[in-house]
XYZ file of C-alpha atoms in Angstrom:
546
model
C 0.000 0.000 0.000
C 1.444 3.364 -1.079
C 0.989 6.414 1.151
C 1.626 9.960 -0.020
C 4.169 11.996 1.922
C 3.311 15.246 0.105
C 0.016 17.080 -0.359
C -2.617 14.648 -1.613
C -4.534 15.153 -4.847
C -7.788 15.558 -2.896
C -6.241 18.331 -0.786
C -4.983 20.124 -3.907
C -8.432 19.814 -5.467
C -10.220 21.238 -2.433
C -7.672 24.043 -2.123
C -8.283 25.119 -5.724
C -12.089 25.289 -5.526
C -12.102 28.890 -4.310
C -10.095 30.174 -7.267
C -12.198 28.150 -9.702
C -15.556 29.335 -8.349
C -15.500 32.724 -10.113
C -15.123 30.998 -13.480
C -17.932 28.611 -12.606
C -20.218 31.529 -11.729
C -19.655 33.058 -15.152
C -20.070 29.719 -16.902
C -23.382 29.117 -15.146
C -24.751 32.525 -16.154
C -23.488 32.103 -19.704
C -25.277 28.768 -19.945
C -28.462 30.207 -18.419
C -28.682 32.742 -21.274
C -27.777 30.263 -24.048
C -28.041 26.508 -23.409
C -28.649 25.841 -19.681
C -27.794 22.152 -19.969
C -24.257 22.900 -21.215
C -23.048 23.819 -17.746
C -24.820 22.498 -14.675
C -22.971 23.147 -11.453
C -24.968 20.850 -9.202
C -24.850 17.234 -10.291
C -25.414 13.905 -8.619
C -22.842 11.073 -8.775
C -24.383 9.726 -11.978
C -23.691 13.017 -13.743
C -27.336 14.095 -13.942
C -28.416 17.598 -12.961
C -30.278 18.137 -9.713
C -33.456 20.175 -10.087
C -35.063 21.950 -13.008
C -32.931 23.935 -15.426
C -33.741 27.603 -16.116
C -35.683 28.357 -19.301
C -34.348 31.304 -21.356
C -36.822 33.852 -22.783
C -35.154 33.552 -26.185
C -33.508 30.943 -28.413
C -30.996 33.167 -30.207
C -28.288 32.394 -27.657
C -28.706 28.659 -28.148
C -28.736 28.956 -31.944
C -25.713 31.269 -31.850
C -23.666 28.900 -29.698
C -24.479 25.948 -31.965
C -23.714 27.964 -35.110
C -20.379 29.273 -33.876
C -19.386 25.893 -32.409
C -20.208 24.270 -35.751
C -17.967 26.715 -37.639
C -15.132 26.264 -35.166
C -15.523 22.503 -35.440
C -15.415 22.767 -39.224
C -12.033 24.481 -39.269
C -10.436 22.681 -36.300
C -11.418 19.209 -37.504
C -12.541 19.588 -41.147
C -14.311 16.649 -42.806
C -12.498 14.367 -45.249
C -9.112 16.054 -44.843
C -6.427 16.492 -42.186
C -6.413 19.643 -40.098
C -2.611 19.571 -40.029
C 0.360 18.823 -42.219
C 3.978 17.862 -41.774
C 6.530 20.304 -43.114
C 9.993 19.136 -44.126
C 12.657 21.626 -43.075
C 14.389 23.724 -45.745
C 17.798 22.289 -44.789
C 16.634 18.747 -45.465
C 15.040 19.739 -48.777
C 18.223 21.509 -49.900
C 20.276 18.436 -48.975
C 17.939 16.186 -50.986
C 18.154 18.516 -53.989
C 21.958 18.564 -53.759
C 22.110 14.751 -53.696
C 19.867 14.549 -56.747
C 21.896 17.211 -58.588
C 25.152 15.455 -57.750
C 23.845 12.195 -59.180
C 22.803 13.963 -62.394
C 26.169 15.661 -62.835
C 28.130 12.480 -62.240
C 25.863 10.412 -64.460
C 25.029 8.047 -61.609
C 21.645 6.441 -61.085
C 19.382 8.588 -58.888
C 18.350 7.006 -55.586
C 14.607 7.654 -55.461
C 14.597 7.339 -51.665
C 16.802 10.450 -51.484
C 14.664 12.706 -53.678
C 12.371 15.508 -52.600
C 9.343 13.834 -54.187
C 9.882 10.576 -52.288
C 10.261 12.418 -48.968
C 7.042 14.333 -49.557
C 5.200 11.100 -50.395
C 6.400 9.494 -47.159
C 5.293 12.546 -45.178
C 1.869 12.386 -46.870
C 1.539 8.719 -45.827
C 2.370 9.661 -42.245
C -0.265 12.409 -42.262
C -2.933 10.038 -43.609
C -2.110 7.422 -40.963
C -2.546 9.922 -38.126
C -5.767 11.280 -39.626
C -7.162 7.766 -39.976
C -6.411 7.083 -36.312
C -8.294 10.232 -35.346
C -11.287 9.201 -37.462
C -11.369 5.763 -35.859
C -11.936 7.270 -32.398
C -14.754 9.456 -31.083
C -12.841 12.702 -31.656
C -15.250 13.998 -34.294
C -18.251 13.111 -32.126
C -16.843 14.898 -29.072
C -15.537 17.984 -30.886
C -18.899 19.893 -30.928
C -19.184 19.528 -27.135
C -15.578 20.691 -26.747
C -16.324 23.836 -28.755
C -19.546 24.564 -26.885
C -17.824 24.199 -23.517
C -15.039 26.550 -24.598
C -17.590 29.123 -25.738
C -19.630 28.834 -22.518
C -17.060 28.222 -19.772
C -13.753 28.861 -21.534
C -12.236 25.636 -20.159
C -12.354 21.885 -20.685
C -10.025 18.959 -20.055
C -9.527 16.294 -22.746
C -7.960 12.911 -22.079
C -6.742 10.991 -25.139
C -6.501 7.431 -23.874
C -3.977 5.085 -25.437
C -6.567 2.387 -26.114
C -10.030 3.777 -25.312
C -11.938 6.705 -26.792
C -11.415 10.325 -25.894
C -12.833 11.428 -22.519
C -14.011 14.939 -21.570
C -14.092 16.697 -18.186
C -16.041 19.928 -17.685
C -14.821 22.826 -15.560
C -16.623 21.528 -12.461
C -14.565 18.319 -12.574
C -10.965 19.539 -12.545
C -8.692 22.055 -10.859
C -5.583 23.585 -12.396
C -3.009 23.715 -9.630
C -0.193 25.281 -11.654
C 0.075 26.758 -15.137
C 3.227 28.433 -16.401
C 2.999 31.842 -18.033
C 3.629 30.359 -21.469
C 0.360 28.452 -21.109
C 1.430 24.891 -20.348
C -0.348 23.251 -17.403
C 2.209 21.787 -14.998
C -0.150 20.347 -12.352
C -3.752 19.239 -12.816
C -6.203 17.338 -10.584
C -9.380 15.688 -11.924
C -12.165 14.481 -9.647
C -14.449 11.608 -10.690
C -17.371 10.079 -8.812
C -17.987 6.338 -9.179
C -20.584 3.951 -7.893
C -18.705 1.437 -5.762
C -20.344 -1.477 -7.535
C -18.950 -0.272 -10.907
C -15.310 -0.436 -9.789
C -12.904 -3.153 -10.910
C -12.412 -6.049 -8.555
C -8.771 -5.106 -7.942
C -9.856 -1.655 -6.714
C -12.555 -3.184 -4.494
C -9.985 -5.539 -2.986
C -7.736 -2.558 -2.199
C -10.648 -0.726 -0.561
C -11.561 -3.751 1.542
C -8.014 -4.050 2.878
C -7.569 -0.347 3.713
C -9.319 0.759 6.888
C -8.717 4.465 6.178
C -10.590 4.246 2.870
C -13.420 2.286 4.472
C -13.739 4.915 7.197
C -13.872 7.709 4.592
C -16.714 5.968 2.775
C -18.791 5.522 5.948
C -21.571 3.607 4.267
C -22.011 5.764 1.130
C -22.471 4.098 -2.249
C -20.201 6.435 -4.215
C -16.479 7.020 -4.056
C -14.278 9.865 -5.269
C -11.189 9.082 -7.340
C -8.667 11.861 -7.989
C -6.335 11.814 -11.014
C -3.268 14.017 -10.632
C -1.190 14.989 -13.662
C 2.129 16.674 -12.939
C 5.116 17.744 -15.015
C 8.394 16.455 -13.629
C 10.770 19.385 -14.155
C 13.825 17.272 -13.402
C 13.017 14.417 -15.782
C 11.196 16.747 -18.209
C 8.112 14.635 -18.834
C 4.539 14.299 -17.557
C 3.323 11.612 -15.198
C -0.048 10.743 -13.671
C -1.542 8.678 -10.882
C -4.946 8.115 -9.317
C -5.642 8.479 -5.609
C -8.434 7.892 -3.158
C -9.601 10.810 -1.012
C -7.255 9.573 1.723
C -4.195 10.101 -0.497
C -3.622 6.392 -1.085
C -2.565 5.652 -4.662
C -4.850 3.331 -6.609
C -2.705 0.342 -7.510
C -1.709 0.095 -11.160
C -2.530 3.718 -12.026
C 0.936 5.272 -12.168
C 1.954 6.254 -15.701
C 4.697 8.323 -17.324
C 4.496 10.134 -20.684
C 8.013 10.848 -22.007
C 6.763 11.817 -25.494
C 3.920 14.181 -24.613
C 0.854 14.752 -22.473
C -2.475 12.994 -23.145
C -4.292 15.468 -20.843
C -5.144 18.603 -22.834
C -6.598 21.762 -21.247
C -7.297 24.179 -24.133
C -8.525 27.754 -23.815
C -10.364 29.936 -26.305
C -9.222 33.210 -24.694
C -6.604 33.885 -22.054
C -5.358 36.555 -19.700
C -1.703 36.379 -18.728
C -1.229 35.163 -15.176
C -4.619 33.405 -14.909
C -4.742 29.629 -14.648
C -8.132 29.284 -16.333
C -9.331 30.528 -19.689
C -12.044 33.073 -20.403
C -15.168 32.181 -22.316
C -16.290 33.789 -25.541
C -19.767 34.518 -24.175
C -18.280 36.735 -21.452
C -17.518 39.332 -24.097
C -21.151 39.569 -25.222
C -22.897 38.833 -21.947
C -24.335 42.370 -21.813
C -26.102 41.951 -25.161
C -27.375 38.522 -24.127
C -28.787 39.904 -20.884
C -30.451 42.789 -22.739
C -31.863 40.551 -25.452
C -33.195 38.058 -22.925
C -34.778 40.830 -20.827
C -36.345 42.521 -23.865
C -37.651 39.195 -25.115
C -39.272 38.641 -21.733
C -40.805 42.133 -21.853
C -42.237 41.487 -25.317
C -43.704 38.249 -24.051
C -45.335 40.056 -21.117
C -46.652 42.852 -23.370
C -48.064 40.314 -25.791
C -49.736 38.437 -22.942
C -51.270 41.660 -21.630
C -52.489 42.665 -25.100
C -53.982 39.233 -25.646
C -56.267 39.440 -22.587
C -59.930 39.818 -23.513
C -62.101 41.362 -20.760
C -65.723 42.407 -21.446
C -67.282 45.451 -19.699
C -71.028 45.961 -19.162
C -72.808 49.091 -18.052
C -73.850 48.996 -14.378
C -77.588 48.993 -15.161
C -77.414 46.146 -17.694
C -79.784 43.276 -17.143
C -78.221 40.318 -15.357
C -79.902 37.998 -17.836
C -77.909 39.707 -20.615
C -74.624 38.975 -18.841
C -75.618 35.366 -18.249
C -76.737 34.948 -21.854
C -73.417 36.272 -23.178
C -71.374 34.007 -20.888
C -73.354 30.928 -21.937
C -73.587 31.727 -25.639
C -71.757 29.474 -28.057
C -70.067 30.661 -31.195
C -72.695 31.932 -33.639
C -75.546 32.116 -31.108
C -77.935 35.078 -30.795
C -78.709 36.797 -27.504
C -81.222 39.492 -26.618
C -79.734 42.758 -25.364
C -78.501 46.263 -26.113
C -75.118 46.402 -27.909
C -74.390 49.778 -26.324
C -74.324 48.108 -22.904
C -71.276 45.976 -23.908
C -67.631 46.952 -24.581
C -64.139 45.429 -24.193
C -61.129 46.580 -22.217
C -58.276 47.589 -24.522
C -54.605 47.818 -23.479
C -53.033 50.613 -25.519
C -49.559 49.032 -25.667
C -48.658 49.385 -29.354
C -46.289 52.279 -28.677
C -44.514 50.436 -25.872
C -44.312 47.307 -28.014
C -42.746 49.202 -30.940
C -40.036 50.760 -28.780
C -39.111 47.478 -27.099
C -39.136 45.586 -30.388
C -36.913 48.194 -32.102
C -34.285 48.030 -29.349
C -34.490 44.243 -29.339
C -33.899 44.152 -33.119
C -30.728 46.249 -32.745
C -29.396 43.967 -30.006
C -30.290 40.915 -32.087
C -28.280 42.241 -35.036
C -25.223 42.702 -32.810
C -25.550 39.162 -31.441
C -25.886 37.692 -34.918
C -22.644 39.382 -35.891
C -20.957 38.092 -32.752
C -22.123 34.544 -33.455
C -21.275 34.760 -37.199
C -24.868 33.954 -38.133
C -25.137 36.358 -41.080
C -23.337 34.452 -43.828
C -24.380 30.831 -43.652
C -24.653 28.853 -46.856
C -27.388 26.239 -46.783
C -25.776 23.160 -48.277
C -25.143 19.536 -47.434
C -21.461 19.697 -48.388
C -18.953 22.455 -47.733
C -16.008 23.023 -50.057
C -12.385 23.248 -48.983
C -12.289 26.901 -50.014
C -15.224 27.601 -47.678
C -13.358 25.922 -44.820
C -10.405 28.233 -45.401
C -12.755 31.221 -45.641
C -14.452 30.231 -42.368
C -11.054 30.020 -40.667
C -10.019 33.471 -41.849
C -13.440 34.915 -40.962
C -13.252 33.454 -37.454
C -9.727 34.736 -37.003
C -10.669 38.260 -38.108
C -13.996 38.502 -36.306
C -13.204 36.728 -33.063
C -9.868 38.223 -32.151
C -7.472 35.417 -33.110
C -9.706 32.748 -31.576
C -8.749 30.238 -34.245
C -5.045 30.928 -33.792
C -5.506 30.298 -30.068
C -7.316 27.028 -30.758
C -4.646 25.879 -33.199
C -2.003 26.369 -30.503
C -3.854 25.046 -27.448
C -6.166 22.443 -29.007
C -5.088 21.320 -32.479
C -1.358 20.988 -31.867
C -1.627 19.170 -28.479
C -4.388 16.951 -29.879
C -2.282 15.863 -32.864
C 0.723 15.247 -30.611
C -1.455 13.174 -28.259
C -2.671 11.013 -31.142
C 0.875 10.547 -32.426
C 1.833 9.399 -28.921
C -1.266 7.183 -28.867
C -0.204 5.417 -32.073
C 3.262 4.678 -30.683
C 5.212 2.326 -32.946
C 2.363 2.055 -35.448
C 3.830 4.985 -37.384
C 7.407 5.524 -38.492
C 8.944 8.890 -39.203
C 10.964 8.989 -42.450
C 14.675 8.462 -41.817
C 16.867 11.571 -41.646
C 13.882 13.869 -42.184
C 13.280 16.731 -39.781
C 9.502 17.139 -39.485
C 7.409 19.993 -38.125
C 3.660 19.817 -37.488
C 1.774 22.780 -38.929
C -1.801 23.486 -37.844
C -4.186 26.395 -38.092
C -4.799 28.510 -41.167
C -1.412 27.577 -42.609
C -2.385 23.899 -42.636
C -5.769 24.564 -44.206
C -3.984 26.743 -46.744
C -2.477 23.635 -48.352
C -5.757 23.301 -50.243
C -4.922 26.638 -51.782
C -1.455 25.277 -52.640
C -3.065 22.495 -54.668
C -5.236 24.978 -56.516
C -2.219 27.161 -57.276
C -0.295 24.195 -58.677
C -3.215 23.312 -60.939
C -3.426 26.895 -62.167
C 0.335 26.959 -62.739
C 0.079 23.849 -64.928
C -2.616 25.559 -66.988
C -0.375 28.618 -67.321
C 2.501 26.486 -68.647
C 0.276 24.669 -71.154
C -1.099 27.956 -72.498
C 2.404 29.435 -72.607
C 3.720 26.545 -74.673
C 0.856 27.009 -77.151
C 1.384 30.771 -77.434
C 3.167 32.231 -80.479
C 5.270 35.309 -79.723
C 6.294 37.834 -82.350
C 9.525 38.548 -80.448
C 12.064 36.235 -78.836
C 11.004 35.283 -75.288
C 12.944 33.350 -72.677
C 10.266 30.743 -71.966
C 12.059 29.123 -69.031
C 12.546 32.446 -67.254
C 8.920 33.346 -67.887
C 7.750 30.025 -66.413
C 9.891 30.616 -63.321
C 8.331 34.029 -62.830
C 4.823 32.595 -63.158
C 5.654 30.019 -60.486
C 7.043 32.704 -58.177
C 3.915 34.826 -58.669
C 1.750 31.881 -57.558
C 3.992 31.131 -54.584
C 5.201 27.759 -55.898
C 8.647 26.400 -55.050
C 10.107 25.173 -58.359
C 13.005 23.217 -56.803
C 12.783 19.701 -58.194
C 10.117 20.763 -60.708
C 11.936 23.021 -63.198
C 15.507 22.268 -64.342
C 18.170 24.781 -63.392
C 20.767 26.303 -65.764
C 23.257 23.453 -65.243
C 20.647 20.815 -65.996
C 19.554 22.688 -69.128
C 23.151 22.951 -70.315
C 23.687 19.244 -69.744
C 20.487 18.456 -71.622
C 21.664 20.581 -74.584
C 25.061 18.866 -74.550
C 23.437 15.414 -74.551
C 21.272 16.382 -77.515
C 24.351 17.585 -79.446
C 26.200 14.352 -78.685
C 23.193 12.368 -79.847
C 23.098 14.283 -83.132
C 26.822 13.706 -83.667
C 26.384 9.986 -83.033
C 23.592 9.854 -85.581
C 25.706 11.784 -88.130
C 28.708 9.493 -87.655
C 26.472 6.464 -88.048
C 25.132 7.885 -91.347
C 28.624 8.484 -92.715
C 29.648 4.958 -91.796
C 26.702 3.546 -93.717
C 27.596 5.661 -96.757
C 31.207 4.477 -96.644
C 30.050 0.861 -96.460
C 27.828 1.379 -99.464
C 30.672 3.020 -101.392
C 32.923 0.048 -100.840
C 32.363 -2.557 -103.478
C 30.241 -0.297 -105.724
C 30.914 0.661 -109.344
C 32.641 4.034 -109.935
C 29.445 5.825 -110.953
C 27.596 4.890 -107.740
C 30.659 5.729 -105.659
C 30.675 9.203 -107.172
C 27.005 9.678 -106.314
C 27.523 8.565 -102.706
C 30.583 10.803 -102.393
C 28.477 13.726 -103.555
C 25.807 12.944 -100.856
C 28.514 12.667 -98.208
C 29.988 16.010 -99.192
C 26.593 17.680 -99.034
C 26.020 16.174 -95.558
C 29.360 17.456 -94.275
C 28.619 20.865 -95.723
C 25.309 21.010 -93.824
C 27.006 19.962 -90.576
C 29.695 22.641 -90.846
C 27.138 25.276 -91.839
C 29.109 26.315 -94.904
């Protein structure tokens, strides 16, 4: 049995609740004005909310959160294509080009495994393998909830298990003990509630043999398990372990992660020095409060205007009142119409003012939630994905750049660590993962290459009235489209060698022709020899240009 000599995970968790509470307060209000079920502070051990959830007076907040989360999901984890790419360093590419050039100059056979094209193909295979591993898990299913939690509470913890599916922990389930100023979390504690009967037999056996744990349970049917993740500054890697509330380590739960951290705590907005992130809704909470209040006022005004109350003159016959109350639709009653009138609430002016202000606030919220330019289609093109990313980055204050750093990059690294030896990095190739807009921009690279090919085809067909250096013109077209021509277009040395080879080939053909003529001259009569000599002389004259 292992006892902790330092501060237990449960003690760290309890000590951090005070600092976390202010973020929970904001998250709860944000959810109340958008989707109340997204953040419920009071839950029972089964994860269900206790009590009725508040009902907002409007649905714009809910629709806005779903719309913005959907767009963020589309650019962070786009369908049918990777959200990242590997980039081979310029030094490695230059070395590969030099090896290829050296083989060409020396006339040796080119080793395809040492060419730029082969390296790029191997990197593409590696990218597809990682993307396939992501698709095989529940990452795409969980991503909408991750985005919604970041928009509402600004924080979430993601655990990428080595064998099981991804697991999510909301803000009310974890405490950040230490985060360095650069953003990396150095100490994290997660609290989970389990029904005792759902625990593994090995854990139950440990509980039954530990009197301290039994005393802490004191007859309850649920048990708290704390997972602590800490960065070992001396060994420079992350490690984790699970503990009971008493500080006793759960047997078989100590792990080390030398190649990365499977526990990811992304933020959508940050303030330097704060351990927790800020939510997106915090920035528009004033408009949401106003819109919700105005929507409630319109509802109350409409309810008041919809009331129908009849008024009779004091001296009206009681039988007339009774007849009206009992009359069915279309019936006739006996009475004086002047004795009857209806109470009218003159609220049209109030309604117009409230509705006008509400419309202005609604327009601002639609802009904030990017609800104005939504194409209704079943499939979204790659260009639209790139446009969404740029739109989000411009409109939301570098939100996408923040997500690419704190969510995309750690997520890809966690999945690479998850795959372990299933993937192999190309030998002697220095790789760099690129995420964010730059990664999505590779779709634009493909389009530019296609357009460049069309430019070259049209250029070859063109007829110029003046002499034009075609190769230099092609190089300038490639530069204008941002295409690296190394390995695609031959350089000056390669062109010179090609010209020299063509000249040698022509000389070989000429020498072969002269040899045939000489053979034919041998053994021929004098007249035929004279004719062949004349042909040979004309051939030599053409070769010398005289």
